[in-house]
PDB file of C-alpha atoms and ligand atoms in Angstrom:
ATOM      1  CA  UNK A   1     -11.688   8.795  -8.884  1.00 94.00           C
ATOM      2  CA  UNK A   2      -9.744  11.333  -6.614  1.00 95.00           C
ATOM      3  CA  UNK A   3      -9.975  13.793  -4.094  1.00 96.00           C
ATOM      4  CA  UNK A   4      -8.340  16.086  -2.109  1.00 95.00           C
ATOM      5  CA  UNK A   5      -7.572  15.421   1.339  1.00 95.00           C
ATOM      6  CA  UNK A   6      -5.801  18.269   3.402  1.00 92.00           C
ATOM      7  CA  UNK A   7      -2.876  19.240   1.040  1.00 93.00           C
ATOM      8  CA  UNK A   8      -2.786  15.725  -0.466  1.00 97.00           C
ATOM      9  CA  UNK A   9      -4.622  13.659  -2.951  1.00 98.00           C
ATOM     10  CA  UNK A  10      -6.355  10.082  -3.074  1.00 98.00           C
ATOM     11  CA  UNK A  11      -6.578   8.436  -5.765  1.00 98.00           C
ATOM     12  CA  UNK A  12      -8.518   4.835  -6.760  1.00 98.00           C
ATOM     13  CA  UNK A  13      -7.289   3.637  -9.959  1.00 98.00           C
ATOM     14  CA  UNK A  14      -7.099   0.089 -11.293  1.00 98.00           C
ATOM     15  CA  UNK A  15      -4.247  -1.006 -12.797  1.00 98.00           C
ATOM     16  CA  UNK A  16      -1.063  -3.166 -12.574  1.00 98.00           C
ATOM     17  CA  UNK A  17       1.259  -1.682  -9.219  1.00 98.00           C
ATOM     18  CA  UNK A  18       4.345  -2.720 -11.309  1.00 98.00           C
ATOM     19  CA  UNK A  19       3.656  -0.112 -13.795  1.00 98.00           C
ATOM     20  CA  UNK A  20       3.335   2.605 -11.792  1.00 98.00           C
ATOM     21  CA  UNK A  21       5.043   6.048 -12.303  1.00 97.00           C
ATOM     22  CA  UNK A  22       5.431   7.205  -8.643  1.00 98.00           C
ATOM     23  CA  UNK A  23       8.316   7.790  -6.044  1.00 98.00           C
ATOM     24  CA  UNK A  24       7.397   4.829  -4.232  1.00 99.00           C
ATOM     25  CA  UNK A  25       5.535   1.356  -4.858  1.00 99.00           C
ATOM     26  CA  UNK A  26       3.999  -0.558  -2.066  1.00 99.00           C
ATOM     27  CA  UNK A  27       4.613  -4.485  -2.054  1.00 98.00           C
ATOM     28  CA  UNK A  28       2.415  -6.816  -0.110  1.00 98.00           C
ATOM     29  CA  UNK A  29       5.437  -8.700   1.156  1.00 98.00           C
ATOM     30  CA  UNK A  30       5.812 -11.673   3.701  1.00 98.00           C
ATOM     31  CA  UNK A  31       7.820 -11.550   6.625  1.00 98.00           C
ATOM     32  CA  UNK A  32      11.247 -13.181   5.368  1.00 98.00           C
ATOM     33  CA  UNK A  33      10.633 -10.466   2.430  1.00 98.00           C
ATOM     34  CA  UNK A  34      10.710 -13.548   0.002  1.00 98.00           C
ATOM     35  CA  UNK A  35       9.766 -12.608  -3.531  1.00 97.00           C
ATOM     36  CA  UNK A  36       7.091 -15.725  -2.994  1.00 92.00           C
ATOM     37  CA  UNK A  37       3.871 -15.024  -5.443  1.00 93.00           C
ATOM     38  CA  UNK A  38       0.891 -12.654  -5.812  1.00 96.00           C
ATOM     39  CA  UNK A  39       1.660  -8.880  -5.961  1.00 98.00           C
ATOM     40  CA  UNK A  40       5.129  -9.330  -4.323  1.00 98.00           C
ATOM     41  CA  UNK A  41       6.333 -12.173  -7.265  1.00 98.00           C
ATOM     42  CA  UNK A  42       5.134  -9.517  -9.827  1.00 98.00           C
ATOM     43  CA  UNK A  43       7.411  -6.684  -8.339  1.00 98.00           C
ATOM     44  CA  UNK A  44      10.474  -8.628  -8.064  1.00 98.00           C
ATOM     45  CA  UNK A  45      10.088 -10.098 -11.237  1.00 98.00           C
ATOM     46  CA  UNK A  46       9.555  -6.011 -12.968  1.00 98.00           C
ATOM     47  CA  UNK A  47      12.383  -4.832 -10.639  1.00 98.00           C
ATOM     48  CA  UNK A  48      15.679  -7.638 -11.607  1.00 98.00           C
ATOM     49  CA  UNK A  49      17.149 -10.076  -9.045  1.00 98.00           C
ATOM     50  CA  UNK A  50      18.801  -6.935  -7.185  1.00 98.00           C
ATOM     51  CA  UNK A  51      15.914  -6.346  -5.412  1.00 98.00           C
ATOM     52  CA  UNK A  52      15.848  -9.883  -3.560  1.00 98.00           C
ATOM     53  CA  UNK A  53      20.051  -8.993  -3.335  1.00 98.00           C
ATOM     54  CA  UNK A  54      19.000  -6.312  -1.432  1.00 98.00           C
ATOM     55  CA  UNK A  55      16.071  -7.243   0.561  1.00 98.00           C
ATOM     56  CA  UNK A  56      18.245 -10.083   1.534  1.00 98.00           C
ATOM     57  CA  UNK A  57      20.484  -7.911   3.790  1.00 98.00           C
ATOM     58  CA  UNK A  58      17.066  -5.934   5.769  1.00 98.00           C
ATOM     59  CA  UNK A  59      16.515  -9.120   8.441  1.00 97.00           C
ATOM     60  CA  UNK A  60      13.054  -9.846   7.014  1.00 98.00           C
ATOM     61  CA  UNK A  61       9.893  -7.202   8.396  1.00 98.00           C
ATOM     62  CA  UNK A  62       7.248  -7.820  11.103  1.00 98.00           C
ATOM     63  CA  UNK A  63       3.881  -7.965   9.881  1.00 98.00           C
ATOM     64  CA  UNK A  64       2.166  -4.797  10.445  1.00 98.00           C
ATOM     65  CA  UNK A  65       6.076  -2.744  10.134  1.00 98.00           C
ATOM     66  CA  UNK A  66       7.165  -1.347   6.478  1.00 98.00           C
ATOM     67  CA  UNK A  67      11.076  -1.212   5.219  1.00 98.00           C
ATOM     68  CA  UNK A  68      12.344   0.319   1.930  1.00 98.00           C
ATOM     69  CA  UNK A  69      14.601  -0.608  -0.871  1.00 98.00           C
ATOM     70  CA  UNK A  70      15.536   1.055  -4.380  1.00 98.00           C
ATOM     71  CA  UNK A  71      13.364   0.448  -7.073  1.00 98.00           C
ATOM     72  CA  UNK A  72      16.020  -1.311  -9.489  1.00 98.00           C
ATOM     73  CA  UNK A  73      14.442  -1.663 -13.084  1.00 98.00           C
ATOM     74  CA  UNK A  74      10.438  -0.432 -12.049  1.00 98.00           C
ATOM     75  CA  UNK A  75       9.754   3.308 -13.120  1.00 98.00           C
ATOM     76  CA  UNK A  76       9.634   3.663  -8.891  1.00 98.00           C
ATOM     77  CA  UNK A  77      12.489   4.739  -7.385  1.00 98.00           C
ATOM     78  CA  UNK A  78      11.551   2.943  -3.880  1.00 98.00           C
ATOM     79  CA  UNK A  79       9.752  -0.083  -2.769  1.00 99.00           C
ATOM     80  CA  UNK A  80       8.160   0.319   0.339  1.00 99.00           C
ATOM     81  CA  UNK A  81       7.972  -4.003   1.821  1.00 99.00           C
ATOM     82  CA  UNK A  82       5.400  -4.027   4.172  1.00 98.00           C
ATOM     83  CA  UNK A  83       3.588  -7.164   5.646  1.00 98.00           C
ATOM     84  CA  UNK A  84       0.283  -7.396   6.391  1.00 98.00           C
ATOM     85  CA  UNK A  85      -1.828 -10.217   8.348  1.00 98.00           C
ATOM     86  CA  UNK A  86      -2.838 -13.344   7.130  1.00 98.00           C
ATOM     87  CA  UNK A  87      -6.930 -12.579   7.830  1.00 98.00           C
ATOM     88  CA  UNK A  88      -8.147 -14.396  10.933  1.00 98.00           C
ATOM     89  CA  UNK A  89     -11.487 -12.835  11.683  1.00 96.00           C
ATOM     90  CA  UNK A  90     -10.039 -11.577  15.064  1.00 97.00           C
ATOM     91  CA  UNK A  91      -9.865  -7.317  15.952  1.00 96.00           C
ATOM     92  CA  UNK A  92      -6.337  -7.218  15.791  1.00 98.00           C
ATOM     93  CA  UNK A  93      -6.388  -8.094  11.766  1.00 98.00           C
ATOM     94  CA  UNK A  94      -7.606  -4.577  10.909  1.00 98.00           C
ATOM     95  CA  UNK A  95      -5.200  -2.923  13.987  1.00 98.00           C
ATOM     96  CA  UNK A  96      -2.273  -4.903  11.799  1.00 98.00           C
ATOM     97  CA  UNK A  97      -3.322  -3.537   8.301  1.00 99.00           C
ATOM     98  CA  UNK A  98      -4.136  -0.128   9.319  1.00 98.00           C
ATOM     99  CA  UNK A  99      -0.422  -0.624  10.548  1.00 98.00           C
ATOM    100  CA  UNK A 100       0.869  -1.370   7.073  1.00 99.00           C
ATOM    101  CA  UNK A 101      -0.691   1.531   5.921  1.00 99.00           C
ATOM    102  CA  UNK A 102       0.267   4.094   8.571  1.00 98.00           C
ATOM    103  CA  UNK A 103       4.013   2.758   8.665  1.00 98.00           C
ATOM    104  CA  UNK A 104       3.977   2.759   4.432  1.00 98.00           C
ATOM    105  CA  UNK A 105       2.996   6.725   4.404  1.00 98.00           C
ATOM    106  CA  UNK A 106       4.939   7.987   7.652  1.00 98.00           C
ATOM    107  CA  UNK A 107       8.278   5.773   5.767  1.00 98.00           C
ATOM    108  CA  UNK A 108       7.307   7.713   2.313  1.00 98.00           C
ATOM    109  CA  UNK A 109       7.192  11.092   4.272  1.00 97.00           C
ATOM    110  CA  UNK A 110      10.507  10.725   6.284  1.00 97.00           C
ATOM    111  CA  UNK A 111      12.140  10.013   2.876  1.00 98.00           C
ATOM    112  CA  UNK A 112      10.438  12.841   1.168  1.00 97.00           C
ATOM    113  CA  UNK A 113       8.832  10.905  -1.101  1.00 98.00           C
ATOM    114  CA  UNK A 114       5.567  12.968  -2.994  1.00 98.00           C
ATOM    115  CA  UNK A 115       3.766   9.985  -4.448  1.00 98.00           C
ATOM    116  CA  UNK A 116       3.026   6.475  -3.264  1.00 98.00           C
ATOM    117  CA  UNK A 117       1.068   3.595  -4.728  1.00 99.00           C
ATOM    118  CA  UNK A 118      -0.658   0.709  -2.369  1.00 99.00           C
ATOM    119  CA  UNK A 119      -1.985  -2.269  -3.799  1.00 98.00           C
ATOM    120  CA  UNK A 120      -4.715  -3.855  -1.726  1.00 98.00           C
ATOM    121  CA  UNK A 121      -2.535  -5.436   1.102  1.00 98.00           C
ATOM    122  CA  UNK A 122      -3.930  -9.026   2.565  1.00 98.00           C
ATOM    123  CA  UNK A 123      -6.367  -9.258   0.306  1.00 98.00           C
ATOM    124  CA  UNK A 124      -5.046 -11.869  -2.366  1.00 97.00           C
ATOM    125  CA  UNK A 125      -3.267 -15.280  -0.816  1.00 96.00           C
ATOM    126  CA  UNK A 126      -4.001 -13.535   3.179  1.00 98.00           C
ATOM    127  CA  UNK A 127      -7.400 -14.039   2.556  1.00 98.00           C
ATOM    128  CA  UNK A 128      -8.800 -10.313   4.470  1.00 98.00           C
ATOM    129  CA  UNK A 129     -12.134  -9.753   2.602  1.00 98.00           C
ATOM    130  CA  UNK A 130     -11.681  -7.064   0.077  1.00 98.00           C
ATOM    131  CA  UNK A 131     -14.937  -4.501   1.413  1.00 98.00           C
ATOM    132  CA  UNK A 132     -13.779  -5.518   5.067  1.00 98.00           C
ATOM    133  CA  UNK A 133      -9.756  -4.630   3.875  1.00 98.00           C
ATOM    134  CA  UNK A 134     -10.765  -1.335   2.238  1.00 98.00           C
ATOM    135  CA  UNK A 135     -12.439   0.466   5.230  1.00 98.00           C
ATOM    136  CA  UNK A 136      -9.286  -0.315   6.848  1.00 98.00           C
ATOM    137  CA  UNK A 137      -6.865   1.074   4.272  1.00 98.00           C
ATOM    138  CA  UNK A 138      -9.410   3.957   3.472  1.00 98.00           C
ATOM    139  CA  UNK A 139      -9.787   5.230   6.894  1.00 98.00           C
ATOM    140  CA  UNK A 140      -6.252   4.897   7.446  1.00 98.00           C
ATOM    141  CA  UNK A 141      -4.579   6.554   4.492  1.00 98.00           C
ATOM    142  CA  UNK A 142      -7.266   9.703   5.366  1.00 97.00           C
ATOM    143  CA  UNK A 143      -6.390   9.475   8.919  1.00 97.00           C
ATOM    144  CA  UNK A 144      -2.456   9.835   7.669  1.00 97.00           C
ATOM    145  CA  UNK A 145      -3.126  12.051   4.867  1.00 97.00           C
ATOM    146  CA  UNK A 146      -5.076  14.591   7.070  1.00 95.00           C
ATOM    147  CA  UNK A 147      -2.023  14.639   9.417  1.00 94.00           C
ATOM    148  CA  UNK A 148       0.816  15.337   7.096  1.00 95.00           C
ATOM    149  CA  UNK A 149       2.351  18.994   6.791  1.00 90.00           C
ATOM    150  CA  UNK A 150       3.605  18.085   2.935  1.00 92.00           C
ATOM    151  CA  UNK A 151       1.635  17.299   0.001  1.00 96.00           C
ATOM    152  CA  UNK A 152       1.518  13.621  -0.807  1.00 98.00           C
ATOM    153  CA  UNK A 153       0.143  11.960  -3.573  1.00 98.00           C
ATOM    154  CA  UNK A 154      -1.605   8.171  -2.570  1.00 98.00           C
ATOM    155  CA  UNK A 155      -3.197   6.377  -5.324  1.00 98.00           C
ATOM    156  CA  UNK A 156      -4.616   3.154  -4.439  1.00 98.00           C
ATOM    157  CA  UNK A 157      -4.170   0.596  -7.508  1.00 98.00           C
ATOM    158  CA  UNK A 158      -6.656  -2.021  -7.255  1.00 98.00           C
ATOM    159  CA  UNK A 159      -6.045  -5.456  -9.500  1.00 97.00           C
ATOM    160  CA  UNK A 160      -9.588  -5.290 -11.309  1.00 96.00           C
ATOM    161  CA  UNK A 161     -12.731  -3.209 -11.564  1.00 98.00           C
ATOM    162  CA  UNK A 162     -14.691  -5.101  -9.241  1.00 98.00           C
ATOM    163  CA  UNK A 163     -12.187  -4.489  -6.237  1.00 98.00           C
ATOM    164  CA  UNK A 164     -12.016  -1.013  -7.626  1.00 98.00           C
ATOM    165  CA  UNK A 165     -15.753  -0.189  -7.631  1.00 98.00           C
ATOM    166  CA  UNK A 166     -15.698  -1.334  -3.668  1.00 98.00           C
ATOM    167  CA  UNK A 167     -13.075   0.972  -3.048  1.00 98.00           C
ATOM    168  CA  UNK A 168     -14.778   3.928  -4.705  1.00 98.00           C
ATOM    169  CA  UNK A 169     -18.159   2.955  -2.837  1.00 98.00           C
ATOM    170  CA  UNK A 170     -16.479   3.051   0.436  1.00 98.00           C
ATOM    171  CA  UNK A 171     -14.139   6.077  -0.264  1.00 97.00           C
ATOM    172  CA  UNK A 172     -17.716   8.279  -1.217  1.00 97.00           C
ATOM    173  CA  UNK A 173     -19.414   7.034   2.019  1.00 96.00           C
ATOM    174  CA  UNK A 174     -15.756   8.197   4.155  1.00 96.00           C
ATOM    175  CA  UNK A 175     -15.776  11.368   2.226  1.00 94.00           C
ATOM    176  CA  UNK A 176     -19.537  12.265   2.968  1.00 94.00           C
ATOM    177  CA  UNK A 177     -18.595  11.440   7.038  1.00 91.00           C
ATOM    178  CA  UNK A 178     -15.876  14.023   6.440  1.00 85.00           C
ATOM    179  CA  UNK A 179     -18.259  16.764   5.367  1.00 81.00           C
TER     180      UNK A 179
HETATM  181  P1  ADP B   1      -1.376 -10.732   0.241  1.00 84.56           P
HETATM  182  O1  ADP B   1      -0.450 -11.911   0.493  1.00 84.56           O
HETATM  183  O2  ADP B   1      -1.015  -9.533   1.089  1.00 84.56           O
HETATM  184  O3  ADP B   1      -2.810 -11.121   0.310  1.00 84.56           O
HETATM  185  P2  ADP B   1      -1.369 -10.790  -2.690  1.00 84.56           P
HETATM  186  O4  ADP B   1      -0.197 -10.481  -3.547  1.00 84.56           O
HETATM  187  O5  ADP B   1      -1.815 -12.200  -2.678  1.00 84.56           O
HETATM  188  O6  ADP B   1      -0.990 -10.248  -1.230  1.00 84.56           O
HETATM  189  O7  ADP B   1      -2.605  -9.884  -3.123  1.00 84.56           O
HETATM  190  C1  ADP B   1      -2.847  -8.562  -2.720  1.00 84.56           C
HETATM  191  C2  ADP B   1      -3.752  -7.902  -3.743  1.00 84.56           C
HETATM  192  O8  ADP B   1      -2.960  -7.473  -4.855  1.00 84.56           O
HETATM  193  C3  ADP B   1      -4.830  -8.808  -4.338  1.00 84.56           C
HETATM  194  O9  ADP B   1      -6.061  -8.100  -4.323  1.00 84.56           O
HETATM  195  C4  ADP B   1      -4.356  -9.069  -5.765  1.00 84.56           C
HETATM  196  O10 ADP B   1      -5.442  -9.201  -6.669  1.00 84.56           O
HETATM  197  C5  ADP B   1      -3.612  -7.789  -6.056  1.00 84.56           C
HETATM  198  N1  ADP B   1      -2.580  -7.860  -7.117  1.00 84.56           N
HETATM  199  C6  ADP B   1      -1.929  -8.938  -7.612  1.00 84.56           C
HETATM  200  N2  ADP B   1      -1.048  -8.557  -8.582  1.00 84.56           N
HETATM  201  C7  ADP B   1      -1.148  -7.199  -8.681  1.00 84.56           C
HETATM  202  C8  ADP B   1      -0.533  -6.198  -9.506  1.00 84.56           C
HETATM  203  N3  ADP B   1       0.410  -6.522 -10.411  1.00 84.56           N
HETATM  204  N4  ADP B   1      -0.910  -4.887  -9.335  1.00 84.56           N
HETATM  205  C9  ADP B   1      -1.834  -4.551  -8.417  1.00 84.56           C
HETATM  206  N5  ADP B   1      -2.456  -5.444  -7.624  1.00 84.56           N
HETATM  207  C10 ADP B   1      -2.122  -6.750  -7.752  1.00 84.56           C
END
């Protein structure tokens, strides 16, 4: 599903990040910017050893901050490495991983970038509930999107359908708050 928001677009789609045809991907990364497993292992692996080369040189990224490299062999030009929290049940999870998002989008639009795509951050080996991890990213990414004087294209790409139906669900009940 999509829909407009401000001059921009949302999208849910599931899919595989890696494949993605944007300006930008977004990798779940860890704070050494390791390519370790999950999401992260599957973008270095798509993108060649360079990637690592390069992330090598950025001093690693503090978890809720966002840094970007080239895109090497993945149809993205960028990566955008941000690091999102390891779920703890406290408040300042969700203040974290609205960070990733806010940081990933406000990165995308100082480098001009017109389309970015976000896997689920913290949801996989961090352990942050998927339902409880989408309101976050949701409001956050609408919150951004509203604010932004270009047109940016987000589309959220979401592992399997079951993730992606919880997305949709909560993306509806945002939308309807909006009207
Ligand atoms: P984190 O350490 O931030 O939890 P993970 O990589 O473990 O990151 O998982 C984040 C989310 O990305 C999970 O929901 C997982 O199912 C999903 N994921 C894993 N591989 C891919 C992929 N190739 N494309 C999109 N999403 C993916």
């Amino acid at each position: 599903m999509q829909s407009k928001i401000g001059k921009s677009t949302l999208e849910i789609v599931v899919g595989d990040i890696t494949k993605q045809d944007v300006d930008a991907i977004v990798n779940a990364a860890n704070n050494r910017l390791t390519p370790g497993g999950g999401v992260s292992g599957a973008i270095h692996r798509a993108a060649g050893p360079k990637l690592w080369k390069e992330c090598k040189t950025l001093g690693g990224c503090k978890t809720g901050e966002a840094k970007i490299t080239k895109g090497y062999n993945l149809p993205a030009s960028y990566v955008i490495h941000t690091v999102g929290p390891r779920y703890s049940g406290s408040p300042n999870d969700a203040v974290k991983l609205a960070s990733c998002y806010r940081s990933s989008i406000q990165l995308a639009s100082r480098y001009k970038l017109k389309s970015i795509a976000f896997p689920a951050i913290s949801t996989g080996i961090y352990g942050y509930p998927m339902e409880e991890a989408a309101k976050v990213a949701l409001s956050t990414i609408v919150e951004e999107l509203k604010k932004l004087d270009s047109q940016m294209l987000v589309r959220l790409v979401l592992f399997d359908k079951n993730a992606a139906e919880i997305h949709e669900r909560i993306f509806q009940e945002i939308l309807k708050e909006l009207e």
